[in-house]
XYZ file of C-alpha atoms in Angstrom:
344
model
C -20.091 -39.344 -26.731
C -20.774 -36.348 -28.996
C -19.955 -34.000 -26.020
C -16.406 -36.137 -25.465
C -15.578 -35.936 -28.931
C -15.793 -31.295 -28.913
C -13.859 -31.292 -25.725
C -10.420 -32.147 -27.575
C -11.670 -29.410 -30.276
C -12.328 -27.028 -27.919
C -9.112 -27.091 -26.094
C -7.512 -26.859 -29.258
C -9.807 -23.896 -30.179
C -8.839 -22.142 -26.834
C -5.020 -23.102 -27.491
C -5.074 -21.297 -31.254
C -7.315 -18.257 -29.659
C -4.405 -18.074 -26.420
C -1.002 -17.981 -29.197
C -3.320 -15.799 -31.219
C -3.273 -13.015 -28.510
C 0.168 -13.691 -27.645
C 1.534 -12.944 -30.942
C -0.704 -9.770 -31.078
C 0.756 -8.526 -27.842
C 4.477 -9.086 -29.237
C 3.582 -7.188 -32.143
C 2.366 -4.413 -30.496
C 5.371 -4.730 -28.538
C 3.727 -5.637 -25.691
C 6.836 -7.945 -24.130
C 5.479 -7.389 -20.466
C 2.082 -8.901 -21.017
C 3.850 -11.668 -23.265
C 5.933 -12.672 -20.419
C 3.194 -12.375 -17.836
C 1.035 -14.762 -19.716
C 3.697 -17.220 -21.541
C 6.336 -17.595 -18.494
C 4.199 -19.481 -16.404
C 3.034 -22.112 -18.574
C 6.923 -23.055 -19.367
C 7.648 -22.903 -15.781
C 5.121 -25.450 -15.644
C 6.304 -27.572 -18.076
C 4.817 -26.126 -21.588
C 7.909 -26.406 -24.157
C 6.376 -25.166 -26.894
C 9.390 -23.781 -29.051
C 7.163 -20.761 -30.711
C 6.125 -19.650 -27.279
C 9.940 -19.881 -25.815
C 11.016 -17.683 -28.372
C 8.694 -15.351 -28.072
C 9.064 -14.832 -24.392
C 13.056 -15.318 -25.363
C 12.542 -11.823 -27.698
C 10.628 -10.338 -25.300
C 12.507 -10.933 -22.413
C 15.673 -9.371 -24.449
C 13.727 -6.553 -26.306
C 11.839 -5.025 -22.709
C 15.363 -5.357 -21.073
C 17.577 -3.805 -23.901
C 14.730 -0.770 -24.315
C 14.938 -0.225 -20.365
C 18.865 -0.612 -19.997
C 19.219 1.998 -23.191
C 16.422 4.423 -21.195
C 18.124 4.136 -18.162
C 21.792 5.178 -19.863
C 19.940 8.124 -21.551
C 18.273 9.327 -18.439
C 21.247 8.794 -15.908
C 23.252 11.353 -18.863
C 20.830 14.131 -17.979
C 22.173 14.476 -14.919
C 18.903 15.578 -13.486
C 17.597 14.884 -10.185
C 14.032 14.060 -11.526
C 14.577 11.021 -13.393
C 15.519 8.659 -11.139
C 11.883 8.086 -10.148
C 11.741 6.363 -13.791
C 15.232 4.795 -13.629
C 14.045 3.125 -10.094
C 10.944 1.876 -12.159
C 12.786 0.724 -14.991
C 15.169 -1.235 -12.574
C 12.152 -2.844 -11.197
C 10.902 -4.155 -14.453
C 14.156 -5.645 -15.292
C 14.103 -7.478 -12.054
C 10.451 -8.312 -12.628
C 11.774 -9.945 -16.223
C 14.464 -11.962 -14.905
C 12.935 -13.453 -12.080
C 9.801 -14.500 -13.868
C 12.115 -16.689 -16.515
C 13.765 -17.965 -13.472
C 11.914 -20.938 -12.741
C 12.701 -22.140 -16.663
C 14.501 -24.999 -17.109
C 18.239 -24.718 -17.430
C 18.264 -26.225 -21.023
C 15.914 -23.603 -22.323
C 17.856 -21.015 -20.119
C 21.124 -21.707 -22.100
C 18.895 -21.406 -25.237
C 17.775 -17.732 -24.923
C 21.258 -16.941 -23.315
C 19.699 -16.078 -19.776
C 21.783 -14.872 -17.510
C 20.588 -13.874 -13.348
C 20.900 -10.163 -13.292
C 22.410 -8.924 -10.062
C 20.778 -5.010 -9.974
C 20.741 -5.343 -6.102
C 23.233 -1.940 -5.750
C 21.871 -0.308 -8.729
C 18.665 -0.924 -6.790
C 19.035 0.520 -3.850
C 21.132 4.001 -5.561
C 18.388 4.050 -7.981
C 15.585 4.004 -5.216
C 17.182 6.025 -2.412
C 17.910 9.263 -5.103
C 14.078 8.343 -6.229
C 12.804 8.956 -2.610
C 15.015 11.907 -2.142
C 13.811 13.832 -4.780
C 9.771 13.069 -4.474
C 10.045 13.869 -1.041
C 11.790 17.392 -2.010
C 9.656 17.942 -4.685
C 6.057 16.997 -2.834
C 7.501 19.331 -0.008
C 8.076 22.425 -2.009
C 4.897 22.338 -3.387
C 3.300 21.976 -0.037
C 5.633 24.659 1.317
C 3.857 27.384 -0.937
C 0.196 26.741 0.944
C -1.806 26.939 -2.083
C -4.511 23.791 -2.861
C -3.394 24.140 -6.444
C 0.295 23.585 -5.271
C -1.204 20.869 -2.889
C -3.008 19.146 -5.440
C 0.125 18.882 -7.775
C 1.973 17.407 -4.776
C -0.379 14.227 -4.263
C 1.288 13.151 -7.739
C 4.636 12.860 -6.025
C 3.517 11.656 -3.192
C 1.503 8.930 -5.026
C 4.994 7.940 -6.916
C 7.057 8.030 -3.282
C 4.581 5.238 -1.885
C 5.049 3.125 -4.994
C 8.543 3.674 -4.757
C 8.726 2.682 -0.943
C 6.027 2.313 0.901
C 7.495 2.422 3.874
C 9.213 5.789 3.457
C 9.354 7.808 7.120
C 8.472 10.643 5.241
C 5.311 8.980 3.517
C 2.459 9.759 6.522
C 4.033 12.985 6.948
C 3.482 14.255 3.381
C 0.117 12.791 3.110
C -0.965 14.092 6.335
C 0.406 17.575 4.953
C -1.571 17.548 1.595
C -4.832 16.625 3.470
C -4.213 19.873 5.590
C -3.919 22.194 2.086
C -6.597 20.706 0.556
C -9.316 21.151 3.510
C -10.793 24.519 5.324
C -12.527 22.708 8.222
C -10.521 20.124 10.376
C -12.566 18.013 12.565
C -10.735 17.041 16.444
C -11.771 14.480 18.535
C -10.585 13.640 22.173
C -10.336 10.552 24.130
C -9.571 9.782 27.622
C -10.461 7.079 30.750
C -9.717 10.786 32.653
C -12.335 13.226 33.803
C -10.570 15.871 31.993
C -11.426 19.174 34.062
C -13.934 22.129 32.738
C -12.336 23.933 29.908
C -9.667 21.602 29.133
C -10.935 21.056 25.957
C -11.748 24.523 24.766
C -8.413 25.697 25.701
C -6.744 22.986 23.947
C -8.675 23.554 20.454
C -8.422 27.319 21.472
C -6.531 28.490 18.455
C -5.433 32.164 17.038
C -5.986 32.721 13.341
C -1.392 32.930 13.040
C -1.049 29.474 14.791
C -2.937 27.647 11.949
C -2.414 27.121 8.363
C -3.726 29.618 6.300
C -6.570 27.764 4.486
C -7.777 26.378 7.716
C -10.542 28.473 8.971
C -12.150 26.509 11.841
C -11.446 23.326 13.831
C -14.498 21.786 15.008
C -14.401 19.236 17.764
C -16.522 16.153 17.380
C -17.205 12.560 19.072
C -16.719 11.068 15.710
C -13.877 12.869 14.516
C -12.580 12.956 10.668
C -9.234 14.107 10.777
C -7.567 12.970 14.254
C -7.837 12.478 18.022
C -6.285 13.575 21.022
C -5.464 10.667 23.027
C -4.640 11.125 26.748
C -3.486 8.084 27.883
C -2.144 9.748 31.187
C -3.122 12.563 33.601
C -1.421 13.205 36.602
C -0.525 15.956 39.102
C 2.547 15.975 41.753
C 1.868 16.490 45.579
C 3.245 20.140 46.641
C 6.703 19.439 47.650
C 8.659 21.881 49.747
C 12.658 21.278 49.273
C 14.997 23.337 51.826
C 18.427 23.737 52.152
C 20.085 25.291 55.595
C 23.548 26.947 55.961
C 25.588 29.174 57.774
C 26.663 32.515 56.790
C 29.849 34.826 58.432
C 30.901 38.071 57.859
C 33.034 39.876 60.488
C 32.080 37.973 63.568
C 28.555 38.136 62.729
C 26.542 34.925 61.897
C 23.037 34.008 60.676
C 21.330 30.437 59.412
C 20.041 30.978 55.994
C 17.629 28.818 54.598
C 16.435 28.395 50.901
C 13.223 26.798 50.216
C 11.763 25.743 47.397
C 7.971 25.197 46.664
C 7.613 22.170 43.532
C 4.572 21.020 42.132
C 4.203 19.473 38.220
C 1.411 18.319 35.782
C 1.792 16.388 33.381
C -0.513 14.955 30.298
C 1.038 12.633 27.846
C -0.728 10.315 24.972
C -1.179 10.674 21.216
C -2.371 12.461 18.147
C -3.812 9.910 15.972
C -4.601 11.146 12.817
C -6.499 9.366 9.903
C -7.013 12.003 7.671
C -9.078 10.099 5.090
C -9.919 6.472 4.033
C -6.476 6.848 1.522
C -4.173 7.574 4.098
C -2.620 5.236 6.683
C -3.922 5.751 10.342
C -0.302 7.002 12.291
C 0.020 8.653 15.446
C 2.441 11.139 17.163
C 3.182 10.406 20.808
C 2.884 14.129 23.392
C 3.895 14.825 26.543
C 3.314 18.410 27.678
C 3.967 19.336 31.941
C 2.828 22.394 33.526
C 5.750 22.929 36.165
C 4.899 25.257 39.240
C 7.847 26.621 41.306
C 8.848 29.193 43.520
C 11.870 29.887 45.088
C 12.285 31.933 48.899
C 14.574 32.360 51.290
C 14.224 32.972 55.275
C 17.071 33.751 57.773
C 18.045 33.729 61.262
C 20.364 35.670 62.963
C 22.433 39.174 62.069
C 20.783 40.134 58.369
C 24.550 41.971 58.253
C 26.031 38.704 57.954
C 24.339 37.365 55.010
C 25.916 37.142 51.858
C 25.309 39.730 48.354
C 23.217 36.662 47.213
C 21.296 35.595 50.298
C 20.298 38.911 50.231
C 19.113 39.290 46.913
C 16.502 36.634 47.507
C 15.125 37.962 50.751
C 12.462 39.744 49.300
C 10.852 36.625 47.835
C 8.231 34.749 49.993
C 6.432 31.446 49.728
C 3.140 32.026 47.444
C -0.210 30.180 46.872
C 0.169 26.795 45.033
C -2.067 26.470 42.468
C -4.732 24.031 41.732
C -4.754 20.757 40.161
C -7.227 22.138 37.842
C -5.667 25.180 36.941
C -2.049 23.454 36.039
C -4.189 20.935 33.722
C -5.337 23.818 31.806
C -2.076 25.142 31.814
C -0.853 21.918 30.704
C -3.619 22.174 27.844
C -2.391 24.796 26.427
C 1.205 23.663 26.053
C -0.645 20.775 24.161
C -2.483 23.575 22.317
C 0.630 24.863 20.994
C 2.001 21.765 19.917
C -0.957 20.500 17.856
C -0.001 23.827 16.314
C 3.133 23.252 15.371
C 1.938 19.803 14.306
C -0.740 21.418 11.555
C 1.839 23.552 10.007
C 4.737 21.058 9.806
């Protein structure tokens, strides 16, 4: 019975400790945390008129601090506030739809009112994006890691801003190139790729890679990304022909143009998970290596044939290459690409 008799003294205990640290938070002008912790309670039925005022002051104060912010900020006229003014937005949101569960009597009481910020929103956020993604590009533009560095801070305010951002894995992936030396490759394929396909496709100049990089290694368990070949195929020869006649002053002669065809072609991903922070993405590739040769045979009077037929006379049929050799050729087209990729 002893026990019974502290649990109704304890509660109360806990109750005086609880408005306590409320009021402590409101005096430090903490209205955030005093919403977070009061709002639920009265959503779930706790009346208490101390505690709705409080959370009634807050509510106003936080909103009426952000609304005066955002009025000072938008005045600037610069292009680097709206980051904040996005945030600020958010909170007011935040605010109103935590008191909107409250009951409509003590709604009326602390003069609440739904906010409708939906446009302001969506202005706020979109000038928000623009601008980090401008900014955390120019600093990546200038190739330094000090520059790089800087730029993760923008980058880090673009994905709270919107994660989903198309520019988001881009940037990322762009930093993590600044701010290594050494990129790690992998490749993948259910193809038996031929000999030297993969050395010509990591087979880089020093001008076709970002400055700081100074080696890309190729590994089984690759860091950085992966060259996916998800398809590997090579045409049959094909030789196309086209036959005609040809007239000049009673003369006549059959021309015929031929023309020898053969194509490789490799297409998959780049999958890149540059580290444990960043989102895995991946950039679909398709790179052919296109053989053809054009020639022309005749028969008949050669003084009948045409300025044209002519010109192409002295071009014959030539040896089509190999499977093999168009893959490599088809590597480094893929080469160049991943190129262009690591400096974007």
């Amino acid at each position: 019975m002893k026990y019974l008799r502290l649990i109704p003294v304890l509660l109360f205990g806990m109750m005086l400790i609880a408005c306590n640290t409320t009021k402590k938070l409101y005096e430090a002008q903490e209205y955030d945390q005093v919403i977070q912790r009061v709002a639920p309670e009265i959503c779930a039925g706790d009346l208490n008129a101390n505690r709705i005022n409080m959370v009634a002051a807050s509510y106003h104060k936080a909103n009426q601090a952000d609304h005066e912010r955002i009025q000072a900020l938008k005045a600037t006229g610069q292009p680097d506030v709206w980051p904040e003014i996005y945030q600020r937005y958010c909170s007011m949101k935040g605010r109103n739809d935590a008191l909107s569960c409250f009951p409509t009597k003590v709604k009326n009481g602390m003069n609440y009112v739904k906010l409708d910020l939906g446009e302001d929103m969506t202005i706020a956020r979109n000038k928000a994006e623009a601008y980090l993604v401008a900014k955390a590009n120019q600093l990546l533009n200038t190739g330094t890691k000090a520059d790089a560095e800087m730029a993760g801070k923008y980058i880090e305010q673009l994905k709270n801003t919107n994660q989903e951002n198309s520019q988001l894995l881009n940037l990322q992936l762009k930093q993590a190139m600044y701010l290594v030396d050494k990129v790690e490759f992998g490749v993948a394929s259910d193809y038996d790729l031929p000999d030297g396909f993969v050395e010509t496709l990591f087979d880089f100049s020093a001008d076709e890679l970002p400055s700081n990089i100074t080696q890309i290694y190729v590994s089984k368990d690759p860091s950085f990304a992966c060259v996916v070949v998800d398809k590997l195929s090579v045409s049959p020869v094909r030789l196309d022909e086209v036959t005609f006649k040809e007239a000049n002053g009673g003369k006549n002669v059959e021309v015929t143009d031929y023309t020898q065809n053969k194509i490789a072609t490799i297409s998959g991903t780049i999958e890149y998970f540059p580290t444990r922070a960043y989102r895995y993405y991946s950039v679909p590739f398709e790179v052919k290596s296109t053989f053809k040769n054009d020639y022309t045979t005749i028969k008949g009077d050669r003084d009948a044939c045409s300025v044209e037929t002519l010109s192409r006379l002295d071009r014959h049929p030539v040896p089509v290459p190999t499977d093999e050799s168009m893959l490599i050729d088809a590597a480094k087209k893929l080469n160049e690409l991943i190129a262009n990729e690591l400096k974007k």
